[in-house]
Coordinates of C-alpha atoms and ligand atoms in Angstrom, one line a residue:
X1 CA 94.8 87.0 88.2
X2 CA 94.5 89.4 91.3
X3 CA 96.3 92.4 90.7
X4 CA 97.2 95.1 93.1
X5 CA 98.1 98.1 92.1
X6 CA 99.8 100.9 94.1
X7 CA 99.7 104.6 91.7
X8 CA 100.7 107.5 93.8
X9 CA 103.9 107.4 95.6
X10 CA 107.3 109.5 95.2
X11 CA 110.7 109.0 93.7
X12 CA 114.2 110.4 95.1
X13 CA 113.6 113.5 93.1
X14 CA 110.9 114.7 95.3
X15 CA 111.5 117.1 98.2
X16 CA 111.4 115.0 101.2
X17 CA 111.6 111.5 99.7
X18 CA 113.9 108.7 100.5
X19 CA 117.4 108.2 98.3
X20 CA 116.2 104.9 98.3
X21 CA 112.9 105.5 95.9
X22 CA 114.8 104.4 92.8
X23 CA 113.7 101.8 90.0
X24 CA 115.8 98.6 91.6
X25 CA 114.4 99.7 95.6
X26 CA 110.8 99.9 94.1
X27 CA 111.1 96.9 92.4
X28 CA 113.0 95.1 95.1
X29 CA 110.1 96.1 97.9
X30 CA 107.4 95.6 95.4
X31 CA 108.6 91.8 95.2
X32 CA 108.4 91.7 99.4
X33 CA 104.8 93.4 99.5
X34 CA 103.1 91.8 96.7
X35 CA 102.5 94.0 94.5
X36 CA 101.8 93.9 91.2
X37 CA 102.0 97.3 89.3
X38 CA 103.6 100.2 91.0
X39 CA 103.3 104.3 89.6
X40 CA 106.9 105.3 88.5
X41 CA 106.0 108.6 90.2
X42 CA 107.5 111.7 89.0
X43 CA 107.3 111.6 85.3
X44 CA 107.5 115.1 84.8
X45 CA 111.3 115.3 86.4
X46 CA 113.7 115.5 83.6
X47 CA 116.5 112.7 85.2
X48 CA 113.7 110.8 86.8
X49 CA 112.5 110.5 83.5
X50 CA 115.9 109.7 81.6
X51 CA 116.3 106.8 84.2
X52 CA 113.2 105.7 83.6
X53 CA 113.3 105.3 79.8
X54 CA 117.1 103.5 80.4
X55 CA 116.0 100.8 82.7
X56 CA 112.1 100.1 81.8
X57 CA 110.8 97.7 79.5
X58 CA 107.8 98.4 77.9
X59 CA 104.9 95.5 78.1
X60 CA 101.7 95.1 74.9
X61 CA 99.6 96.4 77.9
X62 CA 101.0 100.2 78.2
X63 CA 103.2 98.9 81.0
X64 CA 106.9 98.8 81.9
X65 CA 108.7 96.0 83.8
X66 CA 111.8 95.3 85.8
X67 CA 112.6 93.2 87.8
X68 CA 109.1 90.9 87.7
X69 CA 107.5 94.1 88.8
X70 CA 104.7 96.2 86.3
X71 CA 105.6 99.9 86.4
X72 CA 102.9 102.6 85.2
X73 CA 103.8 106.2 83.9
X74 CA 102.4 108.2 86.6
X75 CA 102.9 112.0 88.6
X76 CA 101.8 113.9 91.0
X77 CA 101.8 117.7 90.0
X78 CA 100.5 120.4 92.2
X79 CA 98.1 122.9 90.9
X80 CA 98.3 126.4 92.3
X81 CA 96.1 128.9 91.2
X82 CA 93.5 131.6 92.1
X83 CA 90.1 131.2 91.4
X84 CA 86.7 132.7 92.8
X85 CA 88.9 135.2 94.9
X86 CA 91.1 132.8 96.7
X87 CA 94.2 130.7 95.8
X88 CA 93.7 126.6 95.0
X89 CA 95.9 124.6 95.9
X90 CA 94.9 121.1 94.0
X91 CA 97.2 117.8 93.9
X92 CA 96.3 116.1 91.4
X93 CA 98.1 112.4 89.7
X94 CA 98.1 112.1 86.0
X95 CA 98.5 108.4 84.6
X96 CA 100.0 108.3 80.9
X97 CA 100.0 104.7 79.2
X98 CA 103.8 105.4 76.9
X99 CA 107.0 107.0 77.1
X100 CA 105.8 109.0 73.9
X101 CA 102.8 110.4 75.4
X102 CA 104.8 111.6 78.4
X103 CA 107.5 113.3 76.4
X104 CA 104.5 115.1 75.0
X105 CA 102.7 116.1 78.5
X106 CA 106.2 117.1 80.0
X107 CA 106.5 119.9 76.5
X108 CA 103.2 121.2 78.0
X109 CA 103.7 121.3 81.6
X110 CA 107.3 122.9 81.3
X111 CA 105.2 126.2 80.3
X112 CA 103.7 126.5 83.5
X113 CA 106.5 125.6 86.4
X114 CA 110.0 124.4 86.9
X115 CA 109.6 120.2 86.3
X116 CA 113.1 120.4 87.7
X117 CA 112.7 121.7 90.9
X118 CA 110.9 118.6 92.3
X119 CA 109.5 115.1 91.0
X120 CA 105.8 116.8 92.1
X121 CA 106.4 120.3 90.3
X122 CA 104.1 123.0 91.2
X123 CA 102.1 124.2 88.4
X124 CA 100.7 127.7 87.8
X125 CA 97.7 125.9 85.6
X126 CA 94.3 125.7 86.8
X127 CA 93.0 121.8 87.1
X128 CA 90.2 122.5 84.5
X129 CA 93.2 123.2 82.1
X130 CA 95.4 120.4 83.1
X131 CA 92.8 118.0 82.6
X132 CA 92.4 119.4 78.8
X133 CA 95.3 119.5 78.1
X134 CA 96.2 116.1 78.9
X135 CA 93.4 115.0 77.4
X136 CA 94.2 116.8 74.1
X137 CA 97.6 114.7 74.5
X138 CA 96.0 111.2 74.8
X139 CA 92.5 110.4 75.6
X140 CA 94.1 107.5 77.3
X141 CA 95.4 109.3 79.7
X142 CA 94.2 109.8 83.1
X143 CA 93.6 112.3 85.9
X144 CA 93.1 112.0 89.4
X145 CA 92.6 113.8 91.9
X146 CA 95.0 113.2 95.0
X147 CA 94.1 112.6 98.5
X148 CA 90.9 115.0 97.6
X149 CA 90.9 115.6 101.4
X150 CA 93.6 116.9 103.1
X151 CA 93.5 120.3 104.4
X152 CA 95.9 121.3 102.1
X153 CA 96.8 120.6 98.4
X154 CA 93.0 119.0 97.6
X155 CA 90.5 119.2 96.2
X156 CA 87.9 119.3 98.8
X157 CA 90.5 120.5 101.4
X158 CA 89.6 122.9 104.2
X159 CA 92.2 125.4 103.2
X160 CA 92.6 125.8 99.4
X161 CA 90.1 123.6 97.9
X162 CA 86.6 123.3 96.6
X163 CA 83.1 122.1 98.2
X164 CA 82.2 120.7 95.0
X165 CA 83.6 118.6 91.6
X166 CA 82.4 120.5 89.1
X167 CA 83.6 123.7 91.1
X168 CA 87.3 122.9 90.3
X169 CA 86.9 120.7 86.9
X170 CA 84.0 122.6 85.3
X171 CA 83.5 121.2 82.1
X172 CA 86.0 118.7 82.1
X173 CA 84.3 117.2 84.9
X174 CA 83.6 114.2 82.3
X175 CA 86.9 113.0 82.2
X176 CA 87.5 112.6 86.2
X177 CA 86.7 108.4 86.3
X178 CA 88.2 108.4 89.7
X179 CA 89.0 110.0 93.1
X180 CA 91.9 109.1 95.1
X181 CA 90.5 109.0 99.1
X182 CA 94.0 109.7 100.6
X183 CA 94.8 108.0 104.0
X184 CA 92.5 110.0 106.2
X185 CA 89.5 109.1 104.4
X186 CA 87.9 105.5 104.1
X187 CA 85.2 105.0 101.1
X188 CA 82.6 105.1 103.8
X189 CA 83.4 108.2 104.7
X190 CA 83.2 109.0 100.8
X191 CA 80.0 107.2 100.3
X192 CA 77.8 110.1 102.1
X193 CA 78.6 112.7 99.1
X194 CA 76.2 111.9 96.5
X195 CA 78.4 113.6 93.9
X196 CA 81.0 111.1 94.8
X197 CA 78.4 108.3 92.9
X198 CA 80.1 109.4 89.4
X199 CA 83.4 108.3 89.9
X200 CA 85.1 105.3 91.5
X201 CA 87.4 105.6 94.9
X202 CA 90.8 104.4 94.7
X203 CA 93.4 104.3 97.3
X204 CA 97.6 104.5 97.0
X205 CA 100.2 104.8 99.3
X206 CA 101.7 108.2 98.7
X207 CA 104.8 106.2 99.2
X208 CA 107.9 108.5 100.3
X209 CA 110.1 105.3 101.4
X210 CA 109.8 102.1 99.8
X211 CA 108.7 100.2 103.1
X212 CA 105.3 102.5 102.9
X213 CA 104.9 101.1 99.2
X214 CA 101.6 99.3 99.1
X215 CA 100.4 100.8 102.4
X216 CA 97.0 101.4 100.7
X217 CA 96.3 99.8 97.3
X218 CA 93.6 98.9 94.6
X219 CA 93.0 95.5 94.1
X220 CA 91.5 94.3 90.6
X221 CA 90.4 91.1 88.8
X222 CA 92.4 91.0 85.5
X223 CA 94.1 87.9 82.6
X224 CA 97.1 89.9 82.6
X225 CA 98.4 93.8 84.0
X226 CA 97.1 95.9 81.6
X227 CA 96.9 99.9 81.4
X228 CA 93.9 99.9 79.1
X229 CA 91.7 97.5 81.0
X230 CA 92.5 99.3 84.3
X231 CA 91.4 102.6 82.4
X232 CA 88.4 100.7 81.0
X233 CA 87.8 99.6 84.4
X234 CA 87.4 103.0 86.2
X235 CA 85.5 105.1 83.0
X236 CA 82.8 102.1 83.1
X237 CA 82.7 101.0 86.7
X238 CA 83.0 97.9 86.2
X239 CA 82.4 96.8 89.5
X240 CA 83.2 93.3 88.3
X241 CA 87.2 93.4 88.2
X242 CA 87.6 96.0 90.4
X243 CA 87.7 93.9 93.5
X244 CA 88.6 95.7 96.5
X245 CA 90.5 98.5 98.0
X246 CA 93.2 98.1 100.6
X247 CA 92.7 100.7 103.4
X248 CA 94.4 102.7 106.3
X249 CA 92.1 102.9 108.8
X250 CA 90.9 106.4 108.5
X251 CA 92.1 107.4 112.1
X252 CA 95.2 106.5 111.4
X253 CA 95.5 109.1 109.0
X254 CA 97.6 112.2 109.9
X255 CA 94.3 114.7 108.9
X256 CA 91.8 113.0 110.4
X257 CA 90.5 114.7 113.3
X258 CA 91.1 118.6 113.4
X259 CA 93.5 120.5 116.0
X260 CA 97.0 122.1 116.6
X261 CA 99.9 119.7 116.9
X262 CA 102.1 122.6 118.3
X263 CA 99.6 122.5 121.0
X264 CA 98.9 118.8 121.5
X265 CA 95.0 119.7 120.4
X266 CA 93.1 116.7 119.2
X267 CA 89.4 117.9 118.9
X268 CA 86.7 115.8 117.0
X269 CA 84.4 118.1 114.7
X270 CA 82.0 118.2 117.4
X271 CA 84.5 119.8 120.0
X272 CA 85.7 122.0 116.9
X273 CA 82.6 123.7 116.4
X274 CA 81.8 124.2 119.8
X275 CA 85.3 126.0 120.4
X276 CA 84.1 128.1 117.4
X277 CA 87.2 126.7 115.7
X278 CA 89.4 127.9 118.0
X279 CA 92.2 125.8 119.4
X280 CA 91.7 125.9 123.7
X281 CA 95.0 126.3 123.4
X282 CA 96.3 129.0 121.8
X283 CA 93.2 130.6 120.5
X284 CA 94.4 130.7 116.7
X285 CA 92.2 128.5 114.0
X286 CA 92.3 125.0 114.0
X287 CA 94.0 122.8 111.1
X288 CA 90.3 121.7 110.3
X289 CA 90.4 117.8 109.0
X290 CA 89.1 115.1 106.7
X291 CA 86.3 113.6 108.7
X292 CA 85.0 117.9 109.3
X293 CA 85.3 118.3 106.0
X294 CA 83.4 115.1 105.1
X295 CA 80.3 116.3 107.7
X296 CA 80.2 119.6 106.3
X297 CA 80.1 118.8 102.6
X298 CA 77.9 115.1 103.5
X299 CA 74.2 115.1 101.7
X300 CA 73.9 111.6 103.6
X301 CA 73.7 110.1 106.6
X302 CA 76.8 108.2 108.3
X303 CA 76.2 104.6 107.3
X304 CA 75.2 104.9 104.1
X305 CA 76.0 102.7 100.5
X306 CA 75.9 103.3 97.3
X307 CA 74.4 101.0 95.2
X308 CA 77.8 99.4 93.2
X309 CA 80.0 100.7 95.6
X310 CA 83.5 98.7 95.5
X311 CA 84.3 97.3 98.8
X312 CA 86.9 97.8 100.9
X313 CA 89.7 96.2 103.5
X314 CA 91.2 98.0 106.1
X315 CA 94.9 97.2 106.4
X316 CA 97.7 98.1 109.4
X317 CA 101.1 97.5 108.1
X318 CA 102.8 94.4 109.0
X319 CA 105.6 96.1 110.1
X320 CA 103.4 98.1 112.7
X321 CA 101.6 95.1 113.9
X322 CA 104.6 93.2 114.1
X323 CA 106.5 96.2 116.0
X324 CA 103.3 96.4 119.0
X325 CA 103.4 93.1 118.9
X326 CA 107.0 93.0 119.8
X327 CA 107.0 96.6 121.5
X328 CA 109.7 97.8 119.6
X329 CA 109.9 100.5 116.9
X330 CA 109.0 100.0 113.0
X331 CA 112.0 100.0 111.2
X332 CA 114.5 98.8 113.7
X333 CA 116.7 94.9 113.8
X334 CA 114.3 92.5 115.2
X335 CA 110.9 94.1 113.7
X336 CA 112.1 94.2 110.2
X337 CA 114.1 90.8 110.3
X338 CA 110.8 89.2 111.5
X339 CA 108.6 91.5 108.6
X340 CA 111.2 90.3 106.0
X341 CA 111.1 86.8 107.2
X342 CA 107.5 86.3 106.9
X343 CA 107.1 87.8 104.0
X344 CA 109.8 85.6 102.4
X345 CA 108.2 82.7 103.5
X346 CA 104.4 83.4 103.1
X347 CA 104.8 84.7 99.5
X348 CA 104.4 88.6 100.1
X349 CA 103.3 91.1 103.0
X350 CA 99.8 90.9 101.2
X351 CA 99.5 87.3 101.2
X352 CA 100.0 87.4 105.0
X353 CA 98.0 90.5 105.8
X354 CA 94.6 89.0 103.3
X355 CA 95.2 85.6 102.6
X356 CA 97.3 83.0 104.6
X357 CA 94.4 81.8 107.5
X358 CA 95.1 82.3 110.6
X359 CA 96.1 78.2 111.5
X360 CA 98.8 78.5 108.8
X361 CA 99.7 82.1 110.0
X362 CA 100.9 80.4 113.6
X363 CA 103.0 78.0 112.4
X364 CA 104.8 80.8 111.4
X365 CA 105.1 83.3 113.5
X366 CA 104.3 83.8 117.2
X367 CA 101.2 83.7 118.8
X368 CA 100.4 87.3 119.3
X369 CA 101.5 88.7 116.1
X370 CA 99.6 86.1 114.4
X371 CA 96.6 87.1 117.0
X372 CA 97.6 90.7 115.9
X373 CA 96.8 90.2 111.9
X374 CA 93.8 88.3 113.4
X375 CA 92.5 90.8 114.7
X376 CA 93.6 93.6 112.1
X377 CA 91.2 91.7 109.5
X378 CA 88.4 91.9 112.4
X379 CA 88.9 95.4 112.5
X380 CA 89.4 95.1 116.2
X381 CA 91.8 98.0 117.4
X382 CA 91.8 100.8 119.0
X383 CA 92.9 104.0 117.1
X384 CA 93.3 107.3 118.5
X385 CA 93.1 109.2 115.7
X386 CA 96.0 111.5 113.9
X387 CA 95.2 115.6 113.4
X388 CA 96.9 118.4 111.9
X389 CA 100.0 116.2 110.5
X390 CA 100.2 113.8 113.2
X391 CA 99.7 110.2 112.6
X392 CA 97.0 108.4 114.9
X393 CA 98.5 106.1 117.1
X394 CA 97.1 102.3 116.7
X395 CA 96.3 99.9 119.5
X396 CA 96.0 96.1 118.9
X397 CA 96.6 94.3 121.5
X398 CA 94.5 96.4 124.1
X399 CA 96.1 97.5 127.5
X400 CA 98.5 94.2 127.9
X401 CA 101.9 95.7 129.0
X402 CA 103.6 95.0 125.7
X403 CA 106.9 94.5 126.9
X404 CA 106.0 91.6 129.4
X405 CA 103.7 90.0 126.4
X406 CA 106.5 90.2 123.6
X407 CA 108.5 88.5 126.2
X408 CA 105.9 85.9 127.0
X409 CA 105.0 85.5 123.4
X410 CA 108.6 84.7 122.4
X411 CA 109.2 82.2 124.4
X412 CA 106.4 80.5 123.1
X413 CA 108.1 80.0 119.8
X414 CA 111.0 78.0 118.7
X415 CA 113.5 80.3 117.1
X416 CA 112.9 79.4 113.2
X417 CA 115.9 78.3 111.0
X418 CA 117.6 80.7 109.1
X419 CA 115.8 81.8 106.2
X420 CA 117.3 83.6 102.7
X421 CA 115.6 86.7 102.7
X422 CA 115.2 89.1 99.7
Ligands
ZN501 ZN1 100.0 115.2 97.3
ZN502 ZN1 96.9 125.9 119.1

């Protein structure tokens, strides 16, 4: 069966997170977008935790269900520590396949920062020693490094991080299986770092709000969810069940280009470098991005792939392409009635974004946001891309006044019975 699996996102007990991030909302949303296993996020937080071990079931697999819906032990902790005369600041997720072996990671991890404070705790442990440590735990255990390119809090970020791997894992190097490429980053982009050829790219949503769930993914080939074989996968690249991975488009990322959002600077690495990475503006240093970061630490040329690489599919939300198509804003009456309505009746958000062909898709829907996932799957939009925290803004349906269209394109569409939704 195809599984999709979504690792890294947040529950309620992290700063900045949505009070709806709880077990029956995940589950609930999980169900809407097709996915199969979800992270529980936020392991490490002591209530978090106590509600997960009331409401979860475990599977054979080292899985939890509930509600029809996989769960797998996971966190995000953030490594702060100096090293080689400057402070790191390292995200990194840590996948645990029991209950047990949590309880056990958490007795470590309490040594070195409040796991109270917030579902991602900040820990005053170097990544080399986390990865040891958790490793001494469970050899089944996993660690990851989290969107390794954001300026901030990553591993190759521009501020805090490392140029290199074994810089910040040393000799527990071995154990890294996999990198996560964060929105901002495509495995293209990834592809041009020969020291990127060890380990295999995966993608999650960083979910903060359960609509984002699933907004990037990793989609394998598996009899049954399983933690093991998913583990198994990654350590042996086995290229075979590891089908695909769902992806933002890279632009639309908030880090992608570098610049000032303060003062509305968007510069490409090019224009960075030739301001002498000084924003026009107000002369301070840029917030340097992904795709900078990507040139400066590239051994290869733009374009190239690695042999076994695992392929990829750039996704736009649903919601988003239903909202341009519509001209209206994500979130609001109409869009999400329409989002929740097709995803009822086409299975799941997935199934309409990957599978359902476009002759089934407008019978449906209407015209232009079936023309919309169209031409989502052709990757033809326009992006302009996001920089220093700002979210690039997507284009679909090219300069058509989208008010007048949505109008147009309503019309052409009977209004659809009444469907249950979720
Ligand atoms: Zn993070
Ligand atoms: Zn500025």
């Amino acid at each position: 069966m195809r599984i999709i699996a979504d690792l890294h996102l947040h529950s309620k007990y992290s700063r900045a997170t949505s009070r709806e991030m709880d077990v029956e909302n995940m589950a609930r949303w999980c169900k809407i977008k097709g996915i199969t296993i979800v992270g529980t996020g936020d392991f490490t937080h002591p209530v978090w935790f106590r509600e997960l071990k009331a409401k979860l079931k475990p599977t054979q697999g080292g899985l939890y269900t509930y509600g029809g819906v996989h769960f797998m032990l996971t966190v995000e902790v953030s490594n702060i520590y100096p090293q080689g005369g400057r402070l790191r600041k390292i995200h990194n997720i840590l996948l645990a396949p029991t209950l047990e072996v949590v309880e056990r990671i958490n007795a470590v991890l309490t040594r070195f920062g409040s796991l109270m404070a917030d579902g991602r705790p900040t820990l005053t442990l170097p990544s080399d020693k986390l990865v040891e440590y958790v490793m001494e735990i469970s050899p089944d255990c996993m660690i990851v490094p989290a969107h390794a390119w954001t300026p901030w809090f990553s591993v190759f970020g521009s501020n805090s991080g490392f140029d290199a791997l074994t810089e910040c894992f040393g000799g527990q190097l071995k154990h890294i299986a996999a990198v996560e490429t964060g929105l901002s980053s495509d495995p293209p982009m990834n592809w041009r770092l020969s020291q990127l050829d060890r380990v295999m790219l995966v993608s999650n949503s960083d979910a903060h709000s359960p609509a984002k769930l699933g907004r990037e993914a990793n989609v394998f080939e598996m009899s049954e969810p399983d933690y093991y074989e998913m583990m198994r996968v990654l350590r042996e690249k086995d290229t075979s069940k590891f089908l695909y991975t769902a992806e933002f488009f890279p632009e639309e990322g908030k880090y992608h280009y570098d610049g000032h959002r303060n003062c509305n600077t968007r510069l490409t690495p090019r224009e960075t470098k030739a301001a002498g990475n000084r924003c026009p503006v107000c002369r301070r240093p840029v917030t340097v991005g992904v795709m900078h970061r990507v040139e400066d630490l590239a051994d290869r040329e733009e374009g190239y792939v690695p042999v076994g690489a695992v392929p990829y599919r750039n996704l736009i939300p649903l919601e988003e392409i239903i909202a341009e198509a519509k001209g209206a804003q994500v979130g609001t009456g109409a869009v999400r009635e329409e989002y929740l309505r097709l995803c009822a009746r086409l299975g799941s958000e997935f199934a309409v974004l990957l599978d359902v062909p476009p002759d089934e898709l407008v019978k449906h829907t209407t015209p232009r946001i079936a023309e919309g996932i169209r031409r989502v799957r052709e990757g033809q939009v326009q992006i302009k891309p996001g920089y220093d925290g700002v979210y690039g803004e997507i284009h679909i349906y090219g300069d058509e006044p989208a008010r007048e269209a949505a109008a147009e394109d309503e019309k052409k569409i009977e209004q659809p019975a009444q469907t249950t939704l979720f």
